Each structure stands twice: as C-alpha cells, then as structure tokens.
mmCIF file of C-alpha atoms in Angstrom:
data_model
loop_
_atom_site.group_PDB
_atom_site.id
_atom_site.type_symbol
_atom_site.label_atom_id
_atom_site.label_comp_id
_atom_site.label_asym_id
_atom_site.label_seq_id
_atom_site.Cartn_x
_atom_site.Cartn_y
_atom_site.Cartn_z
ATOM 1 C CA MET J 1 4.524 -6.475 11.126
ATOM 2 C CA THR J 2 7.636 -7.687 9.854
ATOM 3 C CA THR J 3 8.850 -11.708 10.574
ATOM 4 C CA HIS J 4 11.866 -12.352 12.687
ATOM 5 C CA PRO J 5 14.682 -13.915 10.277
ATOM 6 C CA PHE J 6 14.220 -16.950 13.213
ATOM 7 C CA SER J 7 10.436 -17.341 13.228
ATOM 8 C CA ALA J 8 10.649 -17.258 9.299
ATOM 9 C CA ARG J 9 13.254 -19.706 8.983
ATOM 10 C CA PHE J 10 11.461 -21.851 11.817
ATOM 11 C CA ASP J 11 8.566 -21.846 9.903
ATOM 12 C CA ARG J 12 9.933 -23.083 6.964
ATOM 13 C CA VAL J 13 11.676 -26.439 9.288
ATOM 14 C CA LEU J 14 7.681 -27.047 9.994
ATOM 15 C CA THR J 15 6.706 -26.640 6.472
ATOM 16 C CA ALA J 16 9.165 -28.929 5.155
ATOM 17 C CA CYS J 17 8.207 -31.804 7.620
ATOM 18 C CA GLY J 18 4.470 -31.367 7.083
ATOM 19 C CA LEU J 19 3.327 -29.420 9.727
ATOM 20 C CA THR J 20 1.578 -27.111 7.541
ATOM 21 C CA GLY J 21 -1.674 -25.805 9.783
ATOM 22 C CA PRO J 22 -2.227 -25.033 13.240
ATOM 23 C CA LEU J 23 -3.519 -28.588 14.058
ATOM 24 C CA ARG J 24 -0.513 -30.210 13.166
ATOM 25 C CA ARG J 25 1.899 -28.557 14.726
ATOM 26 C CA ASP J 26 -0.032 -28.396 17.983
ATOM 27 C CA VAL J 27 -0.234 -32.251 17.905
ATOM 28 C CA ALA J 28 2.966 -32.373 17.323
ATOM 29 C CA LEU J 29 4.032 -30.038 20.334
ATOM 30 C CA ALA J 30 1.845 -32.230 21.957
ATOM 31 C CA VAL J 31 3.734 -35.045 21.616
ATOM 32 C CA VAL J 32 7.009 -33.805 22.263
ATOM 33 C CA LEU J 33 5.770 -32.319 25.990
ATOM 34 C CA ALA J 34 4.524 -35.484 26.796
ATOM 35 C CA ALA J 35 7.773 -37.754 25.924
ATOM 36 C CA VAL J 36 9.470 -34.930 28.148
ATOM 37 C CA THR J 37 7.577 -34.529 30.503
ATOM 38 C CA ALA J 38 7.601 -38.571 30.995
ATOM 39 C CA ALA J 39 11.299 -38.354 30.370
ATOM 40 C CA LEU J 40 11.629 -35.539 33.372
ATOM 41 C CA ILE J 41 9.779 -38.037 35.478
ATOM 42 C CA ARG J 42 11.482 -40.921 35.289
ATOM 43 C CA THR J 43 14.482 -38.875 36.037
ATOM 44 C CA VAL J 44 13.341 -37.905 38.904
ATOM 45 C CA THR J 45 12.147 -40.848 40.259
ATOM 46 C CA GLU J 46 15.358 -42.502 39.911
ATOM 47 C CA ALA J 47 17.576 -39.315 40.707
ATOM 48 C CA LEU J 48 15.103 -39.254 44.159
ATOM 49 C CA PRO J 49 14.082 -41.274 47.118
ATOM 50 C CA VAL J 50 10.210 -40.702 45.493
ATOM 51 C CA THR J 51 7.584 -42.900 43.878
ATOM 52 C CA VAL J 52 5.815 -41.745 41.380
ATOM 53 C CA GLY J 53 2.682 -43.769 39.708
ATOM 54 C CA ALA J 54 2.159 -45.280 36.943
ATOM 55 C CA THR J 55 -1.695 -43.650 36.800
ATOM 56 C CA ALA J 56 0.228 -39.887 38.295
ATOM 57 C CA THR J 57 2.896 -40.306 34.910
ATOM 58 C CA ALA J 58 -0.332 -41.114 32.968
ATOM 59 C CA LEU J 59 -2.167 -37.948 34.010
ATOM 60 C CA ALA J 60 1.049 -35.635 33.618
ATOM 61 C CA VAL J 61 1.371 -36.922 29.905
ATOM 62 C CA LEU J 62 -2.275 -36.678 29.053
ATOM 63 C CA GLN J 63 -1.491 -33.047 31.020
ATOM 64 C CA SER J 64 0.929 -32.169 27.473
ATOM 65 C CA LEU J 65 -1.266 -34.072 25.474
ATOM 66 C CA LEU J 66 -4.467 -32.143 25.297
ATOM 67 C CA LEU J 67 -2.372 -29.156 24.135
ATOM 68 C CA ALA J 68 -3.227 -30.734 20.718
ATOM 69 C CA VAL J 69 -6.232 -28.939 20.995
ATOM 70 C CA ARG J 70 -5.369 -25.724 22.590
ATOM 71 C CA ARG J 71 -6.375 -23.347 19.471
ATOM 72 C CA ILE J 72 -9.008 -25.715 19.075
ATOM 73 C CA ALA J 73 -10.706 -25.384 22.051
ATOM 74 C CA PRO J 74 -8.648 -22.893 24.105
ATOM 75 C CA ALA J 75 -10.895 -22.702 26.921
ATOM 76 C CA THR J 76 -11.588 -26.241 26.981
ATOM 77 C CA CYS J 77 -8.113 -26.901 26.800
ATOM 78 C CA LEU J 78 -7.242 -24.630 30.001
ATOM 79 C CA LEU J 79 -9.665 -26.580 32.319
ATOM 80 C CA LEU J 80 -8.635 -29.572 31.415
ATOM 81 C CA VAL J 81 -5.317 -29.076 32.177
ATOM 82 C CA ALA J 82 -6.045 -27.355 34.920
ATOM 83 C CA ALA J 83 -8.261 -30.609 35.754
ATOM 84 C CA VAL J 84 -5.502 -33.095 35.835
ATOM 85 C CA GLN J 85 -3.636 -30.450 37.561
ATOM 86 C CA THR J 86 -6.303 -30.321 40.414
ATOM 87 C CA ALA J 87 -6.013 -34.575 40.024
ATOM 88 C CA LEU J 88 -2.044 -34.468 40.373
ATOM 89 C CA PRO J 89 -1.202 -33.882 43.697
ATOM 90 C CA LEU J 90 -4.147 -36.359 45.424
ATOM 91 C CA LEU J 91 -1.815 -39.283 43.791
ATOM 92 C CA LEU J 92 1.844 -37.786 44.945
ATOM 93 C CA PRO J 93 3.219 -37.696 47.971
ATOM 94 C CA SER J 94 2.476 -34.421 49.839
ATOM 95 C CA ASP J 95 6.211 -33.531 49.932
ATOM 96 C CA LEU J 96 6.490 -33.665 46.169
ATOM 97 C CA THR J 97 5.171 -31.152 43.410
ATOM 98 C CA VAL J 98 4.501 -32.217 39.505
ATOM 99 C CA ARG J 99 4.001 -29.579 37.374
ATOM 100 C CA GLY J 100 4.481 -28.924 33.707
ATOM 101 C CA ILE J 101 4.926 -26.438 30.899
ATOM 102 C CA ALA J 102 1.403 -27.561 29.915
ATOM 103 C CA THR J 103 -0.925 -24.933 32.102
ATOM 104 C CA ALA J 104 0.927 -22.275 31.369
ATOM 105 C CA ILE J 105 0.868 -23.019 27.486
ATOM 106 C CA ALA J 106 -2.315 -23.049 27.826
ATOM 107 C CA ALA J 107 -3.785 -20.095 29.708
ATOM 108 C CA TYR J 108 -1.133 -18.353 26.725
ATOM 109 C CA THR J 109 -3.520 -19.948 24.185
ATOM 110 C CA CYS J 110 -6.553 -18.679 25.902
ATOM 111 C CA ALA J 111 -4.984 -14.796 25.934
ATOM 112 C CA THR J 112 -4.375 -14.370 22.333
ATOM 113 C CA LEU J 113 -7.407 -15.798 21.477
ATOM 114 C CA LEU J 114 -10.389 -14.898 24.062
ATOM 115 C CA PRO J 115 -11.030 -12.151 25.554
ATOM 116 C CA VAL J 116 -9.468 -11.017 28.797
ATOM 117 C CA ARG J 117 -12.843 -11.082 30.587
ATOM 118 C CA ARG J 118 -13.172 -13.993 29.987
ATOM 119 C CA VAL J 119 -9.207 -15.049 29.874
ATOM 120 C CA ALA J 120 -8.934 -13.968 33.844
ATOM 121 C CA VAL J 121 -12.442 -15.861 34.775
ATOM 122 C CA LEU J 122 -10.844 -18.674 33.411
ATOM 123 C CA VAL J 123 -7.051 -18.134 35.221
ATOM 124 C CA ALA J 124 -8.828 -17.653 38.069
ATOM 125 C CA ALA J 125 -10.787 -20.628 38.048
ATOM 126 C CA ALA J 126 -8.144 -22.782 36.920
ATOM 127 C CA GLY J 127 -5.945 -21.506 40.386
ATOM 128 C CA VAL J 128 -8.551 -21.810 42.150
ATOM 129 C CA ALA J 129 -8.972 -25.228 41.280
ATOM 130 C CA GLU J 130 -5.277 -26.192 41.904
ATOM 131 C CA ILE J 131 -5.281 -25.288 44.992
ATOM 132 C CA ALA J 132 -8.056 -26.710 46.280
ATOM 133 C CA GLY J 133 -6.639 -29.934 44.620
ATOM 134 C CA VAL J 134 -2.845 -28.850 47.054
ATOM 135 C CA LEU J 135 -5.763 -29.173 50.018
ATOM 136 C CA ALA J 136 -7.444 -32.174 49.630
ATOM 137 C CA ALA J 137 -4.218 -34.145 49.491
ATOM 138 C CA MET J 138 -3.034 -32.567 52.220
ATOM 139 C CA THR J 139 -6.021 -32.896 54.418
ATOM 140 C CA ILE J 140 -6.704 -36.588 52.827
ATOM 141 C CA ALA J 141 -2.487 -37.380 54.259
ATOM 142 C CA GLY J 142 -3.312 -35.620 57.492
ATOM 143 C CA SER J 143 -0.060 -32.903 57.170
ATOM 144 C CA TRP J 144 0.207 -29.591 56.422
ATOM 145 C CA PRO J 145 3.661 -29.069 54.613
ATOM 146 C CA VAL J 146 3.838 -24.628 54.594
ATOM 147 C CA VAL J 147 6.501 -25.326 52.001
ATOM 148 C CA VAL J 148 4.896 -27.823 50.166
ATOM 149 C CA LEU J 149 1.836 -25.285 49.780
ATOM 150 C CA LEU J 150 3.773 -22.105 49.074
ATOM 151 C CA SER J 151 5.307 -23.672 46.105
ATOM 152 C CA ASP J 152 2.070 -25.110 44.475
ATOM 153 C CA VAL J 153 0.195 -21.460 45.147
ATOM 154 C CA VAL J 154 3.333 -19.742 43.223
ATOM 155 C CA SER J 155 3.902 -22.048 41.102
ATOM 156 C CA ALA J 156 -0.001 -22.176 39.851
ATOM 157 C CA ALA J 157 0.226 -18.100 40.289
ATOM 158 C CA VAL J 158 3.431 -18.005 37.973
ATOM 159 C CA ALA J 159 2.350 -20.880 35.011
ATOM 160 C CA LEU J 160 -1.960 -19.296 34.733
ATOM 161 C CA VAL J 161 -0.957 -15.396 35.549
ATOM 162 C CA GLY J 162 1.809 -15.103 34.009
ATOM 163 C CA GLY J 163 1.007 -17.087 30.598
ATOM 164 C CA ALA J 164 -1.648 -15.162 30.455
ATOM 165 C CA LEU J 165 0.375 -12.067 30.556
ATOM 166 C CA VAL J 166 2.454 -13.039 28.201
ATOM 167 C CA GLY J 167 -0.486 -13.980 25.937
ATOM 168 C CA GLY J 168 -2.336 -10.902 26.826
ATOM 169 C CA SER J 169 0.458 -9.012 25.540
ATOM 170 C CA VAL J 170 1.434 -10.774 22.449
ATOM 171 C CA ALA J 171 -2.464 -10.435 21.241
ATOM 172 C CA THR J 172 -1.932 -6.537 21.385
ATOM 173 C CA ARG J 173 0.905 -6.654 19.451
ATOM 174 C CA ARG J 174 -0.635 -8.694 16.948
ATOM 175 C CA ARG J 175 -4.019 -5.984 17.193
ATOM 176 C CA TYR J 176 -1.858 -3.311 17.006
ATOM 177 C CA ALA J 177 0.010 -4.596 14.206
ATOM 178 C CA GLU J 178 -2.841 -5.802 12.324
ATOM 179 C CA LEU J 179 -4.383 -2.266 12.663
ATOM 180 C CA VAL J 180 -1.658 -0.692 11.245
ATOM 181 C CA ARG J 181 -1.347 -2.747 8.444
ATOM 182 C CA VAL J 182 -5.196 -1.866 7.919
ATOM 183 C CA ARG J 183 -4.164 1.476 7.940
ATOM 184 C CA ALA J 184 -1.988 1.605 5.817
ATOM 185 C CA ALA J 185 -3.792 -0.486 3.348
ATOM 186 C CA GLU J 186 -6.117 2.099 3.437
ATOM 187 C CA VAL J 187 -4.093 4.920 3.154
ATOM 188 C CA VAL J 188 -2.411 3.370 0.139
ATOM 189 C CA ALA J 189 -6.307 2.921 -1.373
ATOM 190 C CA ALA J 190 -6.705 6.586 -0.755
ATOM 191 C CA GLN J 191 -3.470 7.805 -2.729
ATOM 192 C CA GLN J 192 -3.828 5.277 -5.235
ATOM 193 C CA SER J 193 -7.848 6.452 -5.952
ATOM 194 C CA ARG J 194 -6.724 10.407 -5.773
ATOM 195 C CA ALA J 195 -3.950 9.573 -8.293
ATOM 196 C CA ASP J 196 -6.255 7.398 -10.515
ATOM 197 C CA ALA J 197 -8.935 10.454 -10.342
ATOM 198 C CA ALA J 198 -6.601 12.801 -11.724
ATOM 199 C CA VAL J 199 -5.581 10.205 -14.145
ATOM 200 C CA ARG J 200 -8.932 10.202 -15.183
ATOM 201 C CA ARG J 201 -9.514 13.744 -15.639
ATOM 202 C CA GLU J 202 -6.203 14.617 -17.459
ATOM 203 C CA ARG J 203 -7.602 12.190 -20.261
ATOM 204 C CA THR J 204 -10.592 13.319 -20.109
ATOM 205 C CA ARG J 205 -8.897 17.337 -20.980
ATOM 206 C CA MET J 206 -6.832 15.650 -23.153
ATOM 207 C CA ALA J 207 -9.577 13.711 -25.298
ATOM 208 C CA ARG J 208 -11.679 17.379 -25.202
ATOM 209 C CA GLU J 209 -7.927 19.289 -26.155
ATOM 210 C CA LEU J 210 -8.092 16.111 -29.727
ATOM 211 C CA HIS J 211 -11.181 16.449 -30.523
ATOM 212 C CA ASP J 212 -10.635 20.281 -31.115
ATOM 213 C CA ILE J 213 -7.730 19.509 -32.514
ATOM 214 C CA ALA J 214 -8.967 16.962 -34.695
ATOM 215 C CA ALA J 215 -12.420 18.494 -35.666
ATOM 216 C CA HIS J 216 -10.400 21.870 -37.009
ATOM 217 C CA HIS J 217 -7.565 19.992 -39.091
ATOM 218 C CA LEU J 218 -10.095 17.161 -40.535
ATOM 219 C CA SER J 219 -12.741 19.540 -40.792
ATOM 220 C CA GLY J 220 -9.516 21.548 -43.360
ATOM 221 C CA MET J 221 -8.826 18.478 -44.977
ATOM 222 C CA VAL J 222 -12.152 17.743 -46.170
ATOM 223 C CA VAL J 223 -12.512 21.346 -47.018
ATOM 224 C CA GLN J 224 -9.152 20.910 -49.045
ATOM 225 C CA ALA J 225 -10.032 17.522 -50.211
ATOM 226 C CA GLY J 226 -12.549 18.766 -52.185
ATOM 227 C CA VAL J 227 -10.816 22.328 -53.963
ATOM 228 C CA VAL J 228 -8.792 19.354 -55.164
ATOM 229 C CA GLU J 229 -11.053 17.676 -56.894
ATOM 230 C CA GLN J 230 -12.448 20.545 -58.732
ATOM 231 C CA LEU J 231 -9.193 22.323 -59.628
ATOM 232 C CA VAL J 232 -6.916 19.112 -60.431
ATOM 233 C CA GLU J 233 -6.176 18.654 -64.271
ATOM 234 C CA ARG J 234 -3.986 16.023 -64.237
ATOM 235 C CA ASP J 235 -5.609 13.056 -64.950
ATOM 236 C CA PRO J 236 -8.763 14.793 -63.374
ATOM 237 C CA ALA J 237 -11.032 11.317 -63.101
ATOM 238 C CA THR J 238 -8.140 9.049 -60.970
ATOM 239 C CA ALA J 239 -7.659 13.041 -58.892
ATOM 240 C CA ARG J 240 -11.599 13.639 -58.192
ATOM 241 C CA ARG J 241 -11.843 9.619 -57.434
ATOM 242 C CA THR J 242 -9.176 10.084 -54.660
ATOM 243 C CA ALA J 243 -10.327 13.090 -53.489
ATOM 244 C CA ALA J 244 -13.455 11.725 -53.099
ATOM 245 C CA GLU J 245 -12.302 9.212 -51.360
ATOM 246 C CA LEU J 246 -9.958 10.912 -49.295
ATOM 247 C CA ARG J 247 -12.860 12.977 -48.585
ATOM 248 C CA ALA J 248 -15.310 10.261 -47.709
ATOM 249 C CA GLN J 249 -12.515 9.080 -45.172
ATOM 250 C CA GLY J 250 -12.219 12.032 -43.600
ATOM 251 C CA ARG J 251 -15.782 12.292 -42.588
ATOM 252 C CA ARG J 252 -15.794 8.651 -41.549
ATOM 253 C CA THR J 253 -12.898 9.897 -39.025
ATOM 254 C CA LEU J 254 -14.333 12.863 -38.217
ATOM 255 C CA ARG J 255 -17.616 11.209 -37.360
ATOM 256 C CA ASP J 256 -15.397 8.601 -35.237
ATOM 257 C CA LEU J 257 -13.393 10.795 -33.312
ATOM 258 C CA ARG J 258 -16.546 12.505 -32.723
ATOM 259 C CA THR J 259 -18.591 9.875 -30.766
ATOM 260 C CA VAL J 260 -15.953 7.909 -29.088
ATOM 261 C CA VAL J 261 -14.459 11.465 -27.312
ATOM 262 C CA GLY J 262 -17.325 13.654 -27.299
ATOM 263 C CA THR J 263 -18.486 11.824 -24.748
ATOM 264 C CA LEU J 264 -16.069 12.897 -22.584
ATOM 265 C CA ARG J 265 -16.365 16.494 -23.755
ATOM 266 C CA GLU J 266 -18.794 17.912 -21.166
ATOM 267 C CA PRO J 267 -17.687 19.556 -17.866
ATOM 268 C CA GLY J 268 -17.005 17.422 -14.897
ATOM 269 C CA PRO J 269 -17.087 18.646 -11.269
ATOM 270 C CA GLY J 270 -14.942 21.830 -11.085
ATOM 271 C CA ASP J 271 -14.327 22.007 -14.723
ATOM 272 C CA GLY J 272 -14.992 25.619 -15.572
ATOM 273 C CA PRO J 273 -18.254 26.054 -18.855
ATOM 274 C CA GLU J 274 -16.637 24.980 -22.000
ATOM 275 C CA THR J 275 -15.469 27.428 -24.311
ATOM 276 C CA ASP J 276 -14.243 27.590 -28.297
ATOM 277 C CA ALA J 277 -11.160 29.597 -27.843
ATOM 278 C CA PRO J 278 -8.162 27.899 -29.419
ATOM 279 C CA VAL J 279 -6.624 24.691 -28.598
ATOM 280 C CA PRO J 280 -3.116 26.455 -26.874
ATOM 281 C CA GLY J 281 0.337 25.648 -27.435
ATOM 282 C CA LEU J 282 4.037 27.004 -28.095
ATOM 283 C CA ALA J 283 2.925 29.818 -29.514
ATOM 284 C CA ASP J 284 0.939 30.334 -26.749
ATOM 285 C CA LEU J 285 3.672 30.528 -24.391
ATOM 286 C CA ASP J 286 4.712 34.352 -23.699
ATOM 287 C CA ARG J 287 0.702 34.815 -22.948
ATOM 288 C CA LEU J 288 1.160 32.147 -20.000
ATOM 289 C CA VAL J 289 4.077 33.378 -18.795
ATOM 290 C CA GLU J 290 2.594 37.389 -19.093
ATOM 291 C CA ARG J 291 -0.292 36.163 -16.601
ATOM 292 C CA ALA J 292 2.155 34.447 -14.399
ATOM 293 C CA ALA J 293 4.252 37.465 -13.495
ATOM 294 C CA ALA J 294 0.954 39.028 -13.223
ATOM 295 C CA LEU J 295 0.315 36.946 -10.347
ATOM 296 C CA GLY J 296 4.049 38.310 -8.842
ATOM 297 C CA ALA J 297 5.822 35.518 -9.923
ATOM 298 C CA PRO J 298 9.439 36.569 -11.564
ATOM 299 C CA VAL J 299 9.324 34.188 -14.366
ATOM 300 C CA VAL J 300 11.162 34.357 -17.841
ATOM 301 C CA LEU J 301 10.725 33.194 -21.458
ATOM 302 C CA GLN J 302 13.610 32.129 -23.286
ATOM 303 C CA ARG J 303 13.380 30.046 -26.660
ATOM 304 C CA HIS J 304 16.599 28.818 -28.758
ATOM 305 C CA GLY J 305 16.593 27.713 -32.466
ATOM 306 C CA PRO J 306 14.994 28.036 -34.640
ATOM 307 C CA PRO J 307 10.729 27.566 -34.864
ATOM 308 C CA ALA J 308 9.312 24.621 -35.005
ATOM 309 C CA GLU J 309 5.621 23.182 -34.717
ATOM 310 C CA PRO J 310 5.024 20.111 -33.385
ATOM 311 C CA ALA J 311 2.068 17.558 -33.861
ATOM 312 C CA PRO J 312 -1.094 19.953 -32.404
ATOM 313 C CA ILE J 313 -1.465 17.606 -29.771
ATOM 314 C CA ALA J 314 2.246 17.664 -28.876
ATOM 315 C CA ASP J 315 1.984 21.147 -29.047
ATOM 316 C CA VAL J 316 -0.583 21.635 -26.630
ATOM 317 C CA THR J 317 1.621 19.580 -23.884
ATOM 318 C CA CYS J 318 4.193 21.850 -24.724
ATOM 319 C CA HIS J 319 1.733 24.326 -23.475
ATOM 320 C CA ARG J 320 0.008 22.496 -20.471
ATOM 321 C CA VAL J 321 3.340 21.212 -19.196
ATOM 322 C CA VAL J 322 4.754 24.827 -18.867
ATOM 323 C CA GLN J 323 1.281 25.888 -17.383
ATOM 324 C CA GLU J 324 1.215 23.660 -14.557
ATOM 325 C CA ALA J 325 4.883 23.970 -13.412
ATOM 326 C CA LEU J 326 4.303 27.438 -13.321
ATOM 327 C CA ALA J 327 1.052 26.431 -11.028
ATOM 328 C CA ASN J 328 3.054 24.735 -8.794
ATOM 329 C CA ALA J 329 6.177 26.727 -8.692
ATOM 330 C CA ARG J 330 3.682 29.109 -7.497
ATOM 331 C CA GLU J 331 1.867 26.886 -4.849
ATOM 332 C CA HIS J 332 5.240 25.397 -3.660
ATOM 333 C CA ALA J 333 8.106 27.536 -4.305
ATOM 334 C CA PRO J 334 6.055 31.661 -3.741
ATOM 335 C CA GLY J 335 8.623 34.419 -4.367
ATOM 336 C CA ALA J 336 11.373 32.031 -6.139
ATOM 337 C CA PRO J 337 12.247 33.091 -9.747
ATOM 338 C CA VAL J 338 11.131 31.070 -12.600
ATOM 339 C CA ARG J 339 13.006 30.351 -15.660
ATOM 340 C CA VAL J 340 11.542 28.608 -19.208
ATOM 341 C CA VAL J 341 14.097 27.805 -21.667
ATOM 342 C CA VAL J 342 12.381 26.248 -25.249
ATOM 343 C CA THR J 343 15.220 25.226 -27.684
ATOM 344 C CA SER J 344 14.464 23.365 -30.692
ATOM 345 C CA THR J 345 16.584 21.402 -32.780
ATOM 346 C CA ALA J 346 15.428 19.573 -36.203
ATOM 347 C CA ALA J 347 15.274 16.335 -34.056
ATOM 348 C CA HIS J 348 13.357 17.978 -31.237
ATOM 349 C CA VAL J 349 11.576 20.409 -28.676
ATOM 350 C CA THR J 350 13.017 20.600 -25.644
ATOM 351 C CA VAL J 351 11.180 22.620 -22.607
ATOM 352 C CA GLU J 352 12.304 22.983 -19.496
ATOM 353 C CA ILE J 353 10.695 25.400 -16.208
ATOM 354 C CA ARG J 354 13.104 26.068 -13.493
ATOM 355 C CA ASN J 355 11.843 27.576 -10.334
ATOM 356 C CA GLY J 356 14.498 28.422 -7.378
ATOM 357 C CA PRO J 357 13.800 27.831 -3.725
ATOM 358 C CA ALA J 358 11.247 29.481 -2.048
ATOM 359 C CA LEU J 359 11.749 32.890 -0.631
ATOM 360 C CA ALA J 360 8.286 33.660 1.109
ATOM 361 C CA PRO J 361 6.825 30.708 2.915
ATOM 362 C CA ARG J 362 3.910 29.185 2.020
ATOM 363 C CA PRO J 363 0.276 30.920 2.335
ATOM 364 C CA ASP J 364 -1.153 27.577 4.090
ATOM 365 C CA GLY J 365 2.145 27.577 6.385
ATOM 366 C CA THR J 366 2.968 23.968 5.545
ATOM 367 C CA ALA J 367 6.472 23.179 4.419
ATOM 368 C CA ASP J 368 6.744 22.186 0.388
ATOM 369 C CA GLY J 369 6.061 18.500 -0.209
ATOM 370 C CA ASP J 370 4.370 16.466 -2.417
ATOM 371 C CA ARG J 371 4.010 18.011 -5.547
ATOM 372 C CA GLY J 372 0.468 16.484 -5.398
ATOM 373 C CA PHE J 373 -1.177 14.977 -9.221
ATOM 374 C CA GLY J 374 0.016 17.668 -11.240
ATOM 375 C CA LEU J 375 3.077 15.469 -12.009
ATOM 376 C CA VAL J 376 0.880 12.611 -13.522
ATOM 377 C CA GLY J 377 -0.931 14.469 -15.513
ATOM 378 C CA MET J 378 2.532 15.547 -16.827
ATOM 379 C CA ARG J 379 3.453 12.842 -17.497
ATOM 380 C CA GLU J 380 0.421 10.742 -19.014
ATOM 381 C CA ARG J 381 0.638 13.445 -22.228
ATOM 382 C CA ALA J 382 4.641 13.137 -23.022
ATOM 383 C CA HIS J 383 3.365 9.432 -22.466
ATOM 384 C CA LEU J 384 0.983 10.044 -24.842
ATOM 385 C CA VAL J 385 3.028 11.951 -27.603
ATOM 386 C CA GLY J 386 5.828 9.510 -27.116
ATOM 387 C CA ALA J 387 8.289 12.287 -25.483
ATOM 388 C CA GLU J 388 10.436 12.196 -21.662
ATOM 389 C CA PHE J 389 9.503 13.443 -19.304
ATOM 390 C CA SER J 390 11.729 14.169 -16.221
ATOM 391 C CA ALA J 391 10.536 16.635 -12.989
ATOM 392 C CA GLY J 392 12.348 16.602 -9.702
ATOM 393 C CA PRO J 393 14.560 19.095 -7.122
ATOM 394 C CA ALA J 394 17.092 20.630 -8.954
ATOM 395 C CA ALA J 395 20.779 21.294 -7.616
ATOM 396 C CA ASP J 396 20.249 24.383 -5.777
ATOM 397 C CA GLY J 397 16.901 23.696 -3.619
ATOM 398 C CA GLY J 398 14.757 24.946 -5.956
ATOM 399 C CA TRP J 399 12.352 21.692 -8.629
ATOM 400 C CA GLU J 400 13.269 21.489 -12.758
ATOM 401 C CA VAL J 401 10.924 19.969 -15.139
ATOM 402 C CA ARG J 402 12.372 19.009 -18.593
ATOM 403 C CA LEU J 403 10.014 17.513 -20.750
ATOM 404 C CA VAL J 404 11.672 16.823 -24.725
ATOM 405 C CA VAL J 405 8.968 16.394 -27.945
ATOM 406 C CA PRO J 406 10.234 14.930 -30.636
ATOM 407 C CA LEU J 407 9.439 16.237 -33.968
ATOM 408 C CA GLU J 408 8.097 15.093 -37.120
ATOM 409 C CA PRO J 409 9.426 15.045 -40.045
ATOM 410 C CA GLY J 410 8.974 18.013 -42.161
ATOM 411 C CA THR J 411 7.338 19.853 -38.794
ATOM 412 C CA GLU J 412 10.310 21.897 -38.329
ATOM 413 C CA GLY J 413 9.261 25.272 -39.636
ATOM 414 C CA ASP J 414 6.410 24.078 -42.149
ATOM 415 C CA PRO J 415 3.441 26.610 -41.955
ATOM 416 C CA THR J 416 0.807 24.392 -41.882
#
C-alpha cells in the first residue's frame, strides 16, 4: 500500500529529530501529552471555580507518560491507564470529570497489535473499572449527580470502544495491504520463474543446434586441412605444418564444444526425441510456410534481394523466429492472414512477420493477451547473434515481429 505523502513527510521530520524507533517516538508522544495535560488542568482550574489537587494532577500526567510503553506492552499499558482513570474520580470533586486522550490511544494501540477477543476483554475490563471508580467516588461523597455519571459513562465508551474500533480498522487495512503485497510478490516470483524456465529451455535448444552446427563445420575443417596437407606443393613443409596445426586446433575445438555443450543435448521434459536431421535455416522457410498453411493459416512468403547466407547460428535464428511467430499467430490470431518477408542486402538480412487481427475466436474462448514466453526465446536468440529484435502491435490491430541479422563480411552469395 502506498504511503500517504503527509505521513512520509512527517516520518522524515521525526527521523531528522532523532526519533528513529517506535520506543523513542512513543516516549516523545508521552512527554508531549503529559505537558499538554498539565497545561490544560492548570488552565481549567484558573478559569473555573474548581480545585484540582497536586495528587490528581500528578496522576493525570502519569496517565499520559504511561503511553511510552504502549507498543512494548500494550495490554499492560491499557490496564495501567484505566487504573489511573479509575483513581482520578476519588481525588476530584464529585461534579468534575477529568479524562485525557491517553485512554483512547491505549485502546487504539491494543486493537492494532492484539487479537480481537483479547482486545474486547481488555476494553470491557477497563470500562467496568472506570465506572466502578466513578460510583465509588460518588458513594464516598454521598451525592449522585446523574449528569456527571452519564458523562463518565459516555466518555469511557467513546474513548475505549471508539479507540478500539479505529485501531481494529487500521489493523484490518494493514493485514489486507500485507496480503496484497505478499500476493503480488508471489505473482512476480512465479512470472520470473516461468520466464527463467523459458530462457533456460531456449538456451538449451540453441546449445543443441550450436553443437550440431559446430560439429558439422569443424569436422569439415578437419577434413579440408588434411586435404591441404596432402596437396599443397608450394612450401610444402610450412603448408603441412600449418595444416597439421589447423587440424589439431579443429579437433581440440570440436572436443571442447562437445564437452561444454554436449551435456545440454539430452531431451528435457516435454522435448521430443532427438534426430540427426540438419538444422533448419532461411532456405527451409518455404517448407515451414507450407506446413503452416496446411494447418489452415493463410501464410505468404516473400523474398527480396539477392540470396544471402548468414552465419550458421544466425541462419538458425532466422528460421526459429519465423517458426515461433507463426505459432503465436495461430494461437493468438486464428484465421488472420500472415505475411513473411525476407529482405537481403549486403549488410544484413531482415525478417518481418506480420499477422492481421484475429478473424475467428480463440479455441479456448479467451481474449488475446500476453504473447507468452515465446518472445523471451526469440529475443534471447537475437541477442546471441547480435541481431536487432522487436515485436509489438501493428497499426491494423495485428502483430508484427521484426528481426535484423547482420551479415559477416563475404557471406552474401558465398557458396560454402
């Protein structure tokens, strides 16, 4: 729950004055109320033809000072404050009632810190004791002023019951705010856990593909190095030595990759069985679009620019982003047309996937909302290859995904 600006400002003022803890602040409150009580009693005795003795004044001041322990021992504080209030009528004229705010503050504090049943017992006991004190004072004085009796009963009820009700309301709001805070923290933790799991799954998948790519290309490097070692005739000694080093380095790299990445190749929960099929890339988008169209989605693939071949892992990233975007379109905008545009230049490859607004209700009957954690995986893949990735609502109410993959120098049109 958000703190009120005035409360925050008042808290800063108290902290600046050195009142940093509950005890210090309660002591300061008790001292201030004690001084105010003494001043009020003096003002009343000067303005009215009544006399309040030193003992009664001391008890009234003591009643305020007892609030210094209101949060340390709330029940004891309330009982002591009520005991002082019970004794005051015995020391005052029968037609005079003195009641400070200490009783209400003590009841309020008990209601904010103690169980409801215990608060009810304490308030009832304090009220009975106070009324008993008033009746005892009237019995001793031999007079029964009804107005004074009713005034004492009403003031006791207002102070004790009113303070307890306000404190109970504050305690309820605090518990509700704490419940909301805990629930919000649980939701955030669950969301973060799902996002982390999605990232881990995507990284594992990328690691498997990286292993396949590295194994394929490094194995070819080893074979080519062996051919170079046998065929190069110019400076054959240096050529053979260089080729041998290349082959040894390739073998070491291949071994290290298998050691580091190979542990991630075991299928996780929900993964399908692994196959030896080649890792897909931009060249396989036609088949991917055909499969999506076979599922009932009107998908169109457009290519612009000369054919370009990005780095192997970037090539896989392009394919996986299109695959995930098509899956999202089927789920969140069933029946909407989808257009996949691949634009190649000398510097980069841009892949854009745009679907229109949903033309049919979703199978589960729910509204289109969060795109799930597929975007997390796509963004993770783009970051891995240094690509620019963006996804968001389109102007026509659909959804647009855009991936810009930089090309390594010399990769465009490279047949290898």
